[in-house]
Short mmCIF file of C-alpha atoms and ligand atoms in Angstrom, two decimals:
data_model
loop_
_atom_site.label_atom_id
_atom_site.label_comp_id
_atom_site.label_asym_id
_atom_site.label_seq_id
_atom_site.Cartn_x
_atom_site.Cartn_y
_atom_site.Cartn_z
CA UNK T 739 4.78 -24.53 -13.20
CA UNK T 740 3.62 -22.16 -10.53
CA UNK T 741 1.53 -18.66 -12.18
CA UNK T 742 4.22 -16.75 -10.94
CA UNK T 743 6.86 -18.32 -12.98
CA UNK T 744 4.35 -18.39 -16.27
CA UNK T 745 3.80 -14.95 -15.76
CA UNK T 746 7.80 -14.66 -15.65
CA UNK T 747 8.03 -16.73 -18.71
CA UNK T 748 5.44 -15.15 -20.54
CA UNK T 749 6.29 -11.62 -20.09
CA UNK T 750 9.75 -12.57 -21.78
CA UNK T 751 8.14 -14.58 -24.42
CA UNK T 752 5.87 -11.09 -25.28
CA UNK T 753 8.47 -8.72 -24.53
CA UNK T 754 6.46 -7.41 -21.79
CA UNK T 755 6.28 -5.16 -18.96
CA UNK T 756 3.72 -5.28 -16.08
CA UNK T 757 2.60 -2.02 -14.65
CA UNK T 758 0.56 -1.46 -11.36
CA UNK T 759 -1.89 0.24 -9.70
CA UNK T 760 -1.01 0.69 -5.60
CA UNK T 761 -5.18 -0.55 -5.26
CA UNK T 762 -4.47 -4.06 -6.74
CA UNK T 763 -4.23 -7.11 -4.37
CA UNK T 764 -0.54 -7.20 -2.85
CA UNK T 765 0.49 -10.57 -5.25
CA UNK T 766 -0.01 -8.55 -8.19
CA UNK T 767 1.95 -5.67 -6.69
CA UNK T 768 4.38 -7.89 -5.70
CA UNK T 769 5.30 -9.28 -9.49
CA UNK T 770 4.69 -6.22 -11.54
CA UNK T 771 7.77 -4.34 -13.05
CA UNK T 772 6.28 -0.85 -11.79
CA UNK T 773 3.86 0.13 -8.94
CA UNK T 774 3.11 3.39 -8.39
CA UNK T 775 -0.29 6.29 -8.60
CA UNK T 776 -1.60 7.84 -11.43
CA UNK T 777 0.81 9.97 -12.43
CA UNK T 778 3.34 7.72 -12.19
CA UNK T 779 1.98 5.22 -14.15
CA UNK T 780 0.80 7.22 -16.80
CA UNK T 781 4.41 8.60 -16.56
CA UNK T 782 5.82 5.30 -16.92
CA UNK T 783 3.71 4.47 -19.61
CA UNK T 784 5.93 7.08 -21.62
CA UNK T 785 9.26 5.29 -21.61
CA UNK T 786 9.29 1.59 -21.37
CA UNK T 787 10.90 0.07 -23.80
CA UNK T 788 8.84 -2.92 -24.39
CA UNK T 789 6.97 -3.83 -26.81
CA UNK T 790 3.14 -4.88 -24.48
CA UNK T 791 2.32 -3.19 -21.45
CA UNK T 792 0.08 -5.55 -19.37
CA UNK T 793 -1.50 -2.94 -16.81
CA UNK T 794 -3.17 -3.88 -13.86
CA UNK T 795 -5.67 -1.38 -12.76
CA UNK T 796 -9.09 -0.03 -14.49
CA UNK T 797 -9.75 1.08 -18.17
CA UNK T 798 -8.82 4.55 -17.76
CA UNK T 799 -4.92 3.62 -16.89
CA UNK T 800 -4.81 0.98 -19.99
CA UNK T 801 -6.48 3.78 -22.16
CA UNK T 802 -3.98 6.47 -20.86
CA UNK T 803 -1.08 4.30 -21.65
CA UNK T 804 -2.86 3.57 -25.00
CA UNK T 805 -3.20 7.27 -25.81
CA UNK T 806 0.22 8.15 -24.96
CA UNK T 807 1.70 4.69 -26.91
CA UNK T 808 -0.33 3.85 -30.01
CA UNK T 809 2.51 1.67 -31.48
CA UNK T 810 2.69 -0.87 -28.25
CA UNK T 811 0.20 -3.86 -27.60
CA UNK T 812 -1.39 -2.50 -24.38
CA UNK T 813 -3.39 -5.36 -22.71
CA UNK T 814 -5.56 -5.76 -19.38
CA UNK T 815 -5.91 -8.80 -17.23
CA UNK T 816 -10.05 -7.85 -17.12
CA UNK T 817 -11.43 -5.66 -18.83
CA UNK T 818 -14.59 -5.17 -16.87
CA UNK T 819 -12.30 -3.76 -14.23
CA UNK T 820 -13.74 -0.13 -14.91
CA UNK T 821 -13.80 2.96 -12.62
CA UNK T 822 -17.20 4.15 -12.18
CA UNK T 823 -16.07 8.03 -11.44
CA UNK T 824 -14.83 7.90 -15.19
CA UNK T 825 -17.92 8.33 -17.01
CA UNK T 826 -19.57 10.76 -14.47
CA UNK T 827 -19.73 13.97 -16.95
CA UNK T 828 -21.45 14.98 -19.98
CA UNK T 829 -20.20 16.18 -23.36
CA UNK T 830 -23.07 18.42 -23.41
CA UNK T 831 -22.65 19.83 -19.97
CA UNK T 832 -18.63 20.59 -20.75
CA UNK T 833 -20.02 22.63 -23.63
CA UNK T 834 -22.43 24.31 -21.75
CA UNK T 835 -20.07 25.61 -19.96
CA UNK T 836 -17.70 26.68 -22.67
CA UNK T 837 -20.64 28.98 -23.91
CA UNK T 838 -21.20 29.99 -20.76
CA UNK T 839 -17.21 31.26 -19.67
CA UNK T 840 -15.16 32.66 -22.14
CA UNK T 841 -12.05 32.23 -20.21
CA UNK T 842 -12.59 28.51 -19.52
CA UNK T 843 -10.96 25.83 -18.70
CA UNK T 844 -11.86 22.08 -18.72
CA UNK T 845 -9.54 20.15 -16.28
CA UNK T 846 -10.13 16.33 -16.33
CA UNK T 847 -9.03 13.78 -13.53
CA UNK T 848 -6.92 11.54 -15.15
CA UNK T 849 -10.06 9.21 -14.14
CA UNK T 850 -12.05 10.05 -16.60
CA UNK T 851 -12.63 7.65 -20.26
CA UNK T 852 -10.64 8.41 -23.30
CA UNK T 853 -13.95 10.07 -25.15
CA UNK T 854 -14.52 12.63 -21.65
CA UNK T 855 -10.31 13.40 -22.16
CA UNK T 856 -11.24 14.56 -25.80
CA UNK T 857 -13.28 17.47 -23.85
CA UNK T 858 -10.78 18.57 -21.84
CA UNK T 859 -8.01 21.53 -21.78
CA UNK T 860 -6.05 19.41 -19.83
CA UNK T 861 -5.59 16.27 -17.57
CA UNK T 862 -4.84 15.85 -13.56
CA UNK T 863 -4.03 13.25 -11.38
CA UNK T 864 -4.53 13.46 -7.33
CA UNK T 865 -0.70 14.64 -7.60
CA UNK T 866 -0.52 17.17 -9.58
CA UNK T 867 -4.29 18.62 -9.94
CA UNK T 868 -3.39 21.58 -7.46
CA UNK T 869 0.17 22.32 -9.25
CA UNK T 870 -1.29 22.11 -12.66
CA UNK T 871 -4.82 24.21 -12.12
CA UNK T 872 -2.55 27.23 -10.90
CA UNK T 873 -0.44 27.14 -14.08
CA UNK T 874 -3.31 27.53 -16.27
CA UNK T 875 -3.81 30.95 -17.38
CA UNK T 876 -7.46 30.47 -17.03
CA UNK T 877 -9.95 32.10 -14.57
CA UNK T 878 -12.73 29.77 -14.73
CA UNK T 879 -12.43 25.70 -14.04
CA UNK T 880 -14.86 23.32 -15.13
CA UNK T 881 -13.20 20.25 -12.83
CA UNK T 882 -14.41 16.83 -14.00
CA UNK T 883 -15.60 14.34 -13.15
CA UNK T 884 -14.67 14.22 -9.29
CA UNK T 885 -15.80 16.47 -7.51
CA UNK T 886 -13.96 16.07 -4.15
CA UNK T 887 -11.08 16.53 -5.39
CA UNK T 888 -12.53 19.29 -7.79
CA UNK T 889 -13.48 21.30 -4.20
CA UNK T 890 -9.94 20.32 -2.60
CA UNK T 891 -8.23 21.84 -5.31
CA UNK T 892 -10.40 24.53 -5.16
CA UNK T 893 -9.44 25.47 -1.74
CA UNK T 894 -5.92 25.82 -2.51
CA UNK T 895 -5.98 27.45 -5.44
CA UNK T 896 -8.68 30.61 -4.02
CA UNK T 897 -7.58 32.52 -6.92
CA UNK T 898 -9.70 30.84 -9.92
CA UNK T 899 -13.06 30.42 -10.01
CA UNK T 900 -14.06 26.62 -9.95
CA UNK T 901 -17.26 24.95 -11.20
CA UNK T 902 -18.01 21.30 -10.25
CA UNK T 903 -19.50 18.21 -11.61
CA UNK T 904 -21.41 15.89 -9.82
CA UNK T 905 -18.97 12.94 -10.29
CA UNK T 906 -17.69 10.81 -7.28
CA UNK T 907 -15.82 7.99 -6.14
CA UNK T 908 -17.91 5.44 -4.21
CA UNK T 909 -15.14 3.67 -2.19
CA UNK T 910 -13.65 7.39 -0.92
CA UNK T 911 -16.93 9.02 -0.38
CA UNK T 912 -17.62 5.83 1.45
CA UNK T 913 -15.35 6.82 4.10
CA UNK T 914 -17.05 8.85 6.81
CA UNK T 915 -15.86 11.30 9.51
CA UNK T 916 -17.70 9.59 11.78
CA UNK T 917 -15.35 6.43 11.11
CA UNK T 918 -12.41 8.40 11.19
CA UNK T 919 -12.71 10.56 14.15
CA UNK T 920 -13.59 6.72 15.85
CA UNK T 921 -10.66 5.78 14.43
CA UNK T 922 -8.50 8.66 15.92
CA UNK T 923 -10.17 7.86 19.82
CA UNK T 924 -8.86 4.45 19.67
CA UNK T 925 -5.44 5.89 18.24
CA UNK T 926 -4.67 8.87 19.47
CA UNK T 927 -1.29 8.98 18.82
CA UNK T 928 -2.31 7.61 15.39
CA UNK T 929 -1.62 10.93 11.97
CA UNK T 930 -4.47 10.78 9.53
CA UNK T 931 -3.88 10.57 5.97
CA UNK T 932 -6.61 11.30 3.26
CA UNK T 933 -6.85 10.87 -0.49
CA UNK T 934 -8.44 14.21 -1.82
CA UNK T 935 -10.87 12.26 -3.36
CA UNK T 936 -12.22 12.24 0.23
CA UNK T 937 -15.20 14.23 1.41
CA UNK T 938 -14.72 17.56 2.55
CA UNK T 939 -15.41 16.88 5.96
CA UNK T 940 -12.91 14.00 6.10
CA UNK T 941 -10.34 16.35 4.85
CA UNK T 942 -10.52 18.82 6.89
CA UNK T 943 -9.72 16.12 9.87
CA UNK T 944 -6.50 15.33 7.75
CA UNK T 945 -2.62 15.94 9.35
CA UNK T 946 -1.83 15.74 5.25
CA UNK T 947 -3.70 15.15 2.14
CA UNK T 948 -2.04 13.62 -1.00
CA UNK T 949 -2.33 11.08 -4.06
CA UNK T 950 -1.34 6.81 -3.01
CA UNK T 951 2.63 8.05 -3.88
CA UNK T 952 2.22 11.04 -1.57
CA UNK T 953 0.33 9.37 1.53
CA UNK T 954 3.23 6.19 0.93
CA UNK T 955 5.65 8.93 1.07
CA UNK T 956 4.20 11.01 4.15
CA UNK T 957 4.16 7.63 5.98
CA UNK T 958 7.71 7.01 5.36
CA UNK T 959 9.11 10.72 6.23
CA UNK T 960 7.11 10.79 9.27
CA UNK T 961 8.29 10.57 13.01
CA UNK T 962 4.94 9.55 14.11
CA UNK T 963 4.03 5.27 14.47
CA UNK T 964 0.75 5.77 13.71
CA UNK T 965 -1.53 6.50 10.87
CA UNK T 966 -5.02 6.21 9.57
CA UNK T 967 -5.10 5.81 6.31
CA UNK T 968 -8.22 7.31 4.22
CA UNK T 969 -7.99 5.69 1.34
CA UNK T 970 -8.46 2.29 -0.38
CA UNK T 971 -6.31 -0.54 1.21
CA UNK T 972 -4.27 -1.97 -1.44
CA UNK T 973 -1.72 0.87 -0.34
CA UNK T 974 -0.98 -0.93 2.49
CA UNK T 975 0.75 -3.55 1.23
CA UNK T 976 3.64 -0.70 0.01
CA UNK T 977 3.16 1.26 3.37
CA UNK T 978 4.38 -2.09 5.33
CA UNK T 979 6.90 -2.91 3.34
CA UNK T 980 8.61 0.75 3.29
CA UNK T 981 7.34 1.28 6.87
CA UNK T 982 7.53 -2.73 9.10
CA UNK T 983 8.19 -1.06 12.22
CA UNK T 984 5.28 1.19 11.65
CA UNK T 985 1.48 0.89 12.53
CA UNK T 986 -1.39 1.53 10.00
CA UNK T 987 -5.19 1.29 10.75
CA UNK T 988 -8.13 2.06 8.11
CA UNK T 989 -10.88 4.27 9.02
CA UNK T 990 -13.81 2.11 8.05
CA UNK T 991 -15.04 -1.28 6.65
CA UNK T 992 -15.79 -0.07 2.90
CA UNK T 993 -12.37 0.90 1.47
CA UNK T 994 -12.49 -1.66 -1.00
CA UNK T 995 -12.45 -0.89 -4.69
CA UNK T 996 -14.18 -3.99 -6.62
CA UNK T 997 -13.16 -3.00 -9.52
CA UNK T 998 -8.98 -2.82 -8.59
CA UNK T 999 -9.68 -6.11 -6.67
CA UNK T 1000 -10.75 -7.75 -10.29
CA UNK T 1001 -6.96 -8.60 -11.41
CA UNK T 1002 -5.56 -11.36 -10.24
CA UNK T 1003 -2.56 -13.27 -10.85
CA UNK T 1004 -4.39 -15.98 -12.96
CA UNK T 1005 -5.26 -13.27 -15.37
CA UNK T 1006 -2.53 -11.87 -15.63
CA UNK T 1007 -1.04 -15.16 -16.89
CA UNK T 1008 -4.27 -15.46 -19.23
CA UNK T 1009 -3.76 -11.83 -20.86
CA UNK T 1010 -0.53 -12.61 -21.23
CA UNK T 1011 -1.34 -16.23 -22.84
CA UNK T 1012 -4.09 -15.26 -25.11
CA UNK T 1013 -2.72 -11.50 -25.96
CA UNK T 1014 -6.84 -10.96 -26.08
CA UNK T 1015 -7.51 -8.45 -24.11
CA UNK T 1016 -5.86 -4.93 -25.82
CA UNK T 1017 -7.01 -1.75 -25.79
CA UNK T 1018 -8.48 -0.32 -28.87
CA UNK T 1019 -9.00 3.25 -29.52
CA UNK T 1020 -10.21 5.11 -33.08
CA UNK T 1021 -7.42 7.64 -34.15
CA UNK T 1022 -9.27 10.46 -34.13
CA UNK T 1023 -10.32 9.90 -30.12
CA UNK T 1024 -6.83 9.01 -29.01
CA UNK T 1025 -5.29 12.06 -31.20
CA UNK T 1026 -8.02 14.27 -28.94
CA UNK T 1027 -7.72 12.92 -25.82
CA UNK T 1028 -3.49 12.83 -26.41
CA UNK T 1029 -3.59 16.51 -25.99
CA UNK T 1030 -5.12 17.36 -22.35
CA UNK T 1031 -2.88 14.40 -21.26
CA UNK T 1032 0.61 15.42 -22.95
CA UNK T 1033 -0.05 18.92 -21.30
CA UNK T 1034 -0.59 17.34 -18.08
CA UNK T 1035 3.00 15.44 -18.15
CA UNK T 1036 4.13 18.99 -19.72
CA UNK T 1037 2.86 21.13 -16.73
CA UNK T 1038 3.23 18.44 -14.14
CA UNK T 1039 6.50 17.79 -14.34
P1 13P Z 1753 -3.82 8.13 -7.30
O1 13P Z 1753 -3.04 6.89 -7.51
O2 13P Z 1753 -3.46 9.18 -8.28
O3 13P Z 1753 -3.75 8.61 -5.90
O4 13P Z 1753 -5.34 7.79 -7.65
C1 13P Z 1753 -6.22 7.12 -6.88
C2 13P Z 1753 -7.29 6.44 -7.63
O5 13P Z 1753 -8.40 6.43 -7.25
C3 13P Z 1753 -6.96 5.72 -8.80
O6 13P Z 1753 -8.09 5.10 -9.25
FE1 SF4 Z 1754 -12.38 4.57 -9.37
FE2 SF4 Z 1754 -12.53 4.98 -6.77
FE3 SF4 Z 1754 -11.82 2.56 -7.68
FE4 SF4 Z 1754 -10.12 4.66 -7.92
S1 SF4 Z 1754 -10.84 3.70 -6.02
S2 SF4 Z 1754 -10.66 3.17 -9.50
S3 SF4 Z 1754 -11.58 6.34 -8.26
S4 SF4 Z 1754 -13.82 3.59 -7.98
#
């Protein structure tokens, strides 16, 4: 029997549904019941029916879908597959700056661990982070962990006052103007799209900024041929098959996340097999952290 049709067979047998990050490798795309960003996903998360959701992407997604589901089996083909951004704050820091600003607010990327959520106010993803920080009735913004997209949001929201965190993501920062204005001279024609967990001078070379969904959908709406995607690769595989007749270059040689490229198809079979690998959070943690994300889906929708 070939993986794909044990995964097949396995996902009935455990009444499962697979779920899917745009950043994993384009066979695990390819078989999972839902692909989509962040928001999605954690979306998603709210109203399968199923009882196990297998998700293939990092520990923060599988924890999100855990907060938001207690009663399903929630299970990840690795769970080493971590993103590094989501332990870049400190509890001590966040309450720092509570004492500090009475009128607070502590808005947490949706990358962030479940004990970093129990911090927060409420929860973004790339989507909705600019949407959501205007609702809030708040002057001041702590934005963790990420700062890039903690200053992008910033800059279109000039109304509040922000204050940033050090946090980062390695692959994003990892793409350089320099790469992407070389990219642009050998494509001229060629739009540039950029995650806004991007640096701030690769934004501000950007014909549009946006979350996976949003760059996927940009692609798609566009007249142009061209584009030069600023973000990590997996999103190609969606690009091409919404876009064949279009062209799609990346800007350098590092937009790889090692942690996303962890799941594979084997192990999605094996979670599925063994059941092993679930996602365990105390009550009093997921009860916490439930908050800042039901608020998100509240605000962001
Ligand atoms: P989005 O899917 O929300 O754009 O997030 C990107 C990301 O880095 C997820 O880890
Ligand atoms: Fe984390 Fe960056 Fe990988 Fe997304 S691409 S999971 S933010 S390290």
């Amino acid at each position: 029997m070939s993986t794909i049709d044990k995964i097949r067979e396995l996902k009935k047998q455990r009444d499962a549904v697979i779920l899917a990050h745009y950043y994993v490798d384009d066979e695990v795309q390819a078989i999972a019941d839902y692909v989509g960003d962040s928001f999605y996903l954690s979306k998603v998360a709210t109203t399968v029916e199923a009882e196990t959701i297998l998700f293939c992407g990092v520990s923060f997604m599988g924890e999100s879908a855990k907060i938001l589901n207690p009663e399903k089996t929630v299970i990840m083909p690795d769970m080493q597959a971590d993103c590094p951004m989501a332990h870049m704050a400190e509890s001590e820091k966040i309450e720092k700056m509570r004492r500090e600003y009475e009128d607070l607010a502590v808005v947490c990327y949706i990358n962030s661990t479940a004990e970093l959520k129990t911090y927060a106010d409420v929860c973004v993803t790339s989507s909705n982070a600019v949407k959501i920080v205007r609702a809030l009735p708040n002057r001041h913004i702590y934005f963790i962990p990420d700062k890039n997209l903690g200053r992008y949001a910033a800059s279109q929201v000039p109304e509040k006052h922000f204050i940033f965190n050090e946090g980062f993501c390695h692959v994003h920062t990892g793409i350089l103007a320099e790469h992407v204005r070389t990219a642009k001279e050998a494509h001229p024609d060629a739009e540039i799209l950029v995650h806004p967990e991007c640096t701030p001078d690769v934004t501000a070379l950007a014909d549009y900024i946006g979350s996976t969904s949003g760059i996927i959908d940009f692609a798609t709406a566009s007249a142009a041929k061209e584009f030069i995607i600023c973000t990590e690769t997996g999103v190609l595989y969606e690009l091409k098959q919404k876009n064949p007749q279009k062209r799609f270059y990346s800007a350098g040689h590092r937009q790889f996340c090692p942690d996303m490229k962890r799941i594979s198809l084997e192990k999605v079979a094996d979670a599925l097999e063994s059941m092993s690998n679930t996602i365990e959070l105390e009550e009093e943690t997921r009860l916490l952290a439930l908050r800042p994300l039901e608020r998100m889906l509240a605000l962001g929708n």
